[in-house]
Amino acid sequence: MDNKVFEKLELNKILSQVSSFAVLAMTKQRILCEQPAAEGRDAQSRLDLTTEGDAALFRRGIGRVEEFPPFGDEPERAAKGSSLSCKELLGMAALLRSARVAYRGVQALPPEESPLLREIVSGIYFDEVLEKDITEKILGEDEISDYASDELYNIRRSIRSLNERIRSRLSEYLGGAGAKYLQEGIVTMRDNRYVLPVRAEYKSRVRGFVHDRSASGATFFIEPEEVLEMNNELRELAAAEKEEIERILAQLSHRVGVLASAIMKDAELLSELDCAFAKAEYSYKNKCVRPRLNEKGILDIRKGRHPLLDARTAVPVSVSFGEEERRMLLVSGPNTGGKTVTMKMCGLFCLMAACGIFVPAAEGTELSVFSKVFCDIGDAQSIEENLSTFSSHIKTVIGIVGGADKNSLVLIDELGGGTDPEEGQALAKAVLSHLLSVGCRGIVTTHYTALKEFAYARSGIENASMEFDMNTLRPLYRVRRGVPGSSNAIAISRRLGLPENILQDAVSNLSEGGRQFENILRTAENSRIEAEEAKKRAESLEAEWKGKLAEVNAEREKLRREREKLLTSAKVESRRIVNERTAEAEELLAEIEKIAKSRDLTPSDLIRARTLKNKLADKAFETQAEEREKPSLEPADASSLKPGDRVFVGAMNGEGEVLSVNARKGEAQVQVGGMRVNVRTGDLYRMYGGKKTEPKVRVVRKVEPVQSVQTEINLLGKTVSEAVQEVDAFIDRAVLSGLEEVKIIHGVGTGKLREGIRNHLRGMKNVAEFRSGVYGEGEAGVTIVKLK
C-alpha cells in the first residue's frame, strides 16, 4: 500500500502512539515501520498475539520485557575475537537477563491462553551463568571488581600495599628535616609516579630524578632515590593489572562471541514480544475492543470513535456497509456533520486491525482486511487541514480507478468537486459506475443532487446521510442509511449571520428541481425525526407499563406467599393446641384411672375423680369452642373495604377494625388495639365468622410482700395441673421479691411431672431460661429457673 494513504488516514500517528508503549528502542522503530497485513489470516494472527499480550499483562500480571541498551555489531566482533568494553559486556548481560525473565514469565502462563507467546519464547536462549559472571565481575562502565579473578585481587592488594609504603616514606620528608626544602607540604604525581615539590634553590639537596618543573621555574618535581624502585615496582603492578583486566574482558567477550547468533535472535524475539505487549497496552489504555474479521468485505462499526479525537468529547458513530447489495455508501449531508471523520475512521479501523491493533468501538464491531486501500481525502474540515486542488484530486482518482479491485477499500471525499458542478457530477457518476463494476467496497461523500438520485437508481450503492437537527442547525453525528442528506447550506449560512437579503437572493437562484428535491429531503428528514421521537416515547411508555405490571405481579406473588404463610401458621397453631389439649386430657385420664384402680375408695377419692372428669369435659368444650370461633381470612382490596369491617393486619399479625379507606392511594386506616395505623390494602385480610377478639387486659395481682422469701418449691407427689398452679404463684412471688433465680423440686419418677412443668415454663413471660440441676443441686430431679 502507498505510504501516502497511511498518512492521510493517519495510521502513522496511531503507530507513533503505539510505539510510545514499547520498552526497547528497536521495537519503537519496528512499530513505526509496520505494514498492515494484506490477508485476513495474517491479520487474525496479529490480533491473536495482541489478545494473548493483553491477557498476560492485565489478567495474569506478568511483567513487560526488561529493557536492555541498543547494540550494533558487538556480538559479531566478539565472535571474531575482539574484546568488548565493560559497557558493551554489561549491555549483553542485560539482554541475557531480559531473555531469561521473558522466557520464564511466558512459560508460567496457562498453555491454552498463550500458544503464540510460547512459540516466540521457545526460540529464546539465555545463559544465566554468563549473565551472572558479567554482572559480578563488571561493576560499571569503567570498573572491574577486585574479585573478578584471584590474580587481579592479588595484584590490586599489592598495589594498595605498595602505595601505602611509598606514601609512608615520602611523609618522612614532609615532617622531618627535609621539609624546609619543599615548596609545599604535599605529595603529588608526575607520569604516574610519586614526586615531591622541591624549591629550585634546594634541588641539589634532594637526591633523585627530576620529572618536571613549574612554569615559573621556582619548583622542581623530584622523585627521591628512596622511592625510585618502589615507583618502578608500582608501574609494573599497574601494567600487570591492565593485562589481567584485558584477559578477563577477552574471556567474557569470547563467551559472548560463542553465543553471538543466539543473542541476535534473542533481540529479535524480544522485540517481537515487546511489540505485542505495546499493542496490548495501547488497546487497554484507549479502551479498545478486538474486532471480528471477515473475508466478505463487510464493515459493521458499532459506536466507534476516531482514536485521535478526545474520548471525553467525541460522539460515537455507528456505520455498516459492504454487503453485496450495498457495497458502497454515498454519504451526503451538511458540512461539519462528520462525513469526513467517519470515512477516515472506517479506513483507519481496517488498517489498525490489519496491524493487530484493537479499535476504540463497542463489542460486536466487525471489519474486513483489504489487500489495497485507496483514499482521496482533503478538505477544510479534515483533521490534517490538507487542501486539494481539482488537478491533484483527479490525479488521485486516476490511480484509484486503475488499481481498485474487488479486494480494495476506496474512500473518496467530495468526488467530482472543485470544478463546474455539471461536469463534476457527470464525472462522478462515471467513476462510481466503474468502481461498482469492479466490485470494490468504499465510501464516497458528496453534495451533488444528481449523485443522490444515481444512488437510488443503481444497485450496489446506497444513500446515507449524517443526521442534522433542523431546529438547532447542529449536526448529530449519526449515520442514517437509505436516506440522502440535505446540505442545508442556506440554513447554516443564516445561522452564521449572512444577511437575509443575500439569502433570499440565493434561494431565488436555485433551480426549481433543486428546490423541490431539497424540500422533499428536509420534509422527509423532519418526518423521520418526529417518527423516531414518537417511537422513543412509545418505547418509554411500554417500558414504564412493563415495570408497573412487574410490580403488580410481584405484589400478587407476595400476597400469595403471605396467605400461604398465614395458613401454615394457623395449621401449626391448631396442631399445637390439639396436642396440648390431648396431653392434658391424657394426664387427667391417667389420674382418674389411677383412682379407679384403688382398692379402698374414699369419698374424697370420688370427689377428686368427679373434679377431674369435669376438667376433662371443660377441655373438650374449650377445643370445640376455639374451632367454632376461628375466623376465615380472604385478601382484601380497596374497592370492597368499608369502615367497620373486621380485618387481619399481616404486618402486625393482629386483628383490627377499618376506620376509613383511601381507594386512590390503596390505603386504609385501621384501629389495632389502642393504635391507629395506615396500612396498604394489600396487607389486609377480611375476617369472616369467629368471635371478635376483645383487647387483652392485663390483670396484675397485688401480692403483699413477705419478710421471708422462698427460693425453692417442692412439688413431689403433685399432679401436673396442681404443680402448674403452684408454679405460677411461686414465680409471681419470686418476681415481686426481686429474685433472679429459683429452684423447682419435682423429682425424677416417670418424667411426666418434669416435662409438664418445663412445658409450662416455656410459655411464661417472666422466665428467661431454665436448666436441669448439676451435681450438688439435685441434678435431674430439680429445674433451676432464671427470671427476667
PDB file of N, CA and C in Angstrom, residues 64 76 198 201 342 370 374 398 400 431 451 455 480 499 501 596 627 674 720 776:
ATOM      1  N   ARG A  64       6.517  -6.568  31.824  1.00  0.00           N
ATOM      2  CA  ARG A  64       6.893  -6.239  30.461  1.00  0.00           C
ATOM      3  C   ARG A  64       8.285  -6.778  30.157  1.00  0.00           C
ATOM      4  N   GLU A  76      28.994  -9.783  16.729  1.00  0.00           N
ATOM      5  CA  GLU A  76      29.841 -10.222  15.624  1.00  0.00           C
ATOM      6  C   GLU A  76      31.306  -9.966  15.934  1.00  0.00           C
ATOM      7  N   VAL A 198      59.965  20.421  45.187  1.00  0.00           N
ATOM      8  CA  VAL A 198      61.182  20.958  45.841  1.00  0.00           C
ATOM      9  C   VAL A 198      61.477  22.357  45.298  1.00  0.00           C
ATOM     10  N   GLU A 201      66.092  26.370  44.650  1.00  0.00           N
ATOM     11  CA  GLU A 201      67.389  26.609  45.268  1.00  0.00           C
ATOM     12  C   GLU A 201      67.876  25.407  46.075  1.00  0.00           C
ATOM     13  N   THR A 342     -15.918  10.318   9.767  1.00  0.00           N
ATOM     14  CA  THR A 342     -16.491   8.962   9.768  1.00  0.00           C
ATOM     15  C   THR A 342     -15.840   8.100   8.695  1.00  0.00           C
ATOM     16  N   PHE A 370      -8.383  -5.638   3.678  1.00  0.00           N
ATOM     17  CA  PHE A 370      -8.321  -5.379   2.244  1.00  0.00           C
ATOM     18  C   PHE A 370      -6.865  -5.405   1.791  1.00  0.00           C
ATOM     19  N   PHE A 374      -7.422   2.641  -0.922  1.00  0.00           N
ATOM     20  CA  PHE A 374      -7.227   3.888  -1.656  1.00  0.00           C
ATOM     21  C   PHE A 374      -8.034   4.987  -0.985  1.00  0.00           C
ATOM     22  N   ILE A 398      -7.506   8.911 -10.747  1.00  0.00           N
ATOM     23  CA  ILE A 398      -6.977   8.070 -11.835  1.00  0.00           C
ATOM     24  C   ILE A 398      -6.247   6.857 -11.259  1.00  0.00           C
ATOM     25  N   ILE A 400      -6.797   5.509  -8.345  1.00  0.00           N
ATOM     26  CA  ILE A 400      -7.780   4.631  -7.720  1.00  0.00           C
ATOM     27  C   ILE A 400      -8.480   3.780  -8.770  1.00  0.00           C
ATOM     28  N   VAL A 431     -17.212   7.622 -12.598  1.00  0.00           N
ATOM     29  CA  VAL A 431     -16.239   6.972 -11.699  1.00  0.00           C
ATOM     30  C   VAL A 431     -16.942   5.967 -10.797  1.00  0.00           C
ATOM     31  N   LEU A 451     -25.941  12.840  -7.899  1.00  0.00           N
ATOM     32  CA  LEU A 451     -25.345  11.611  -7.368  1.00  0.00           C
ATOM     33  C   LEU A 451     -26.309  10.923  -6.396  1.00  0.00           C
ATOM     34  N   ALA A 455     -27.682   7.086  -6.776  1.00  0.00           N
ATOM     35  CA  ALA A 455     -27.609   6.019  -5.777  1.00  0.00           C
ATOM     36  C   ALA A 455     -28.950   5.325  -5.599  1.00  0.00           C
ATOM     37  N   ARG A 480     -27.380   7.803   8.923  1.00  0.00           N
ATOM     38  CA  ARG A 480     -28.702   7.251   8.629  1.00  0.00           C
ATOM     39  C   ARG A 480     -28.652   6.658   7.227  1.00  0.00           C
ATOM     40  N   PRO A 499     -26.424  38.099   5.713  1.00  0.00           N
ATOM     41  CA  PRO A 499     -27.600  38.973   5.614  1.00  0.00           C
ATOM     42  C   PRO A 499     -28.772  38.290   4.901  1.00  0.00           C
ATOM     43  N   ASN A 501     -31.150  39.470   2.958  1.00  0.00           N
ATOM     44  CA  ASN A 501     -31.416  39.806   1.556  1.00  0.00           C
ATOM     45  C   ASN A 501     -30.555  38.966   0.613  1.00  0.00           C
ATOM     46  N   ALA A 596     -59.491 -45.099  89.985  1.00  0.00           N
ATOM     47  CA  ALA A 596     -60.412 -46.232  89.769  1.00  0.00           C
ATOM     48  C   ALA A 596     -59.774 -47.552  90.150  1.00  0.00           C
ATOM     49  N   GLU A 627     -62.407 -24.061  67.841  1.00  0.00           N
ATOM     50  CA  GLU A 627     -62.596 -24.421  66.445  1.00  0.00           C
ATOM     51  C   GLU A 627     -63.771 -23.664  65.854  1.00  0.00           C
ATOM     52  N   GLY A 674     -54.990  -0.259  70.704  1.00  0.00           N
ATOM     53  CA  GLY A 674     -55.074   1.161  71.037  1.00  0.00           C
ATOM     54  C   GLY A 674     -54.394   2.040  70.019  1.00  0.00           C
ATOM     55  N   VAL A 720     -49.634 -32.842  87.376  1.00  0.00           N
ATOM     56  CA  VAL A 720     -49.132 -31.759  86.512  1.00  0.00           C
ATOM     57  C   VAL A 720     -49.975 -30.518  86.667  1.00  0.00           C
ATOM     58  N   GLY A 776     -24.878 -31.597  93.241  1.00  0.00           N
ATOM     59  CA  GLY A 776     -24.980 -30.755  94.426  1.00  0.00           C
ATOM     60  C   GLY A 776     -26.253 -29.941  94.462  1.00  0.00           C
TER      61      GLY A 776
END
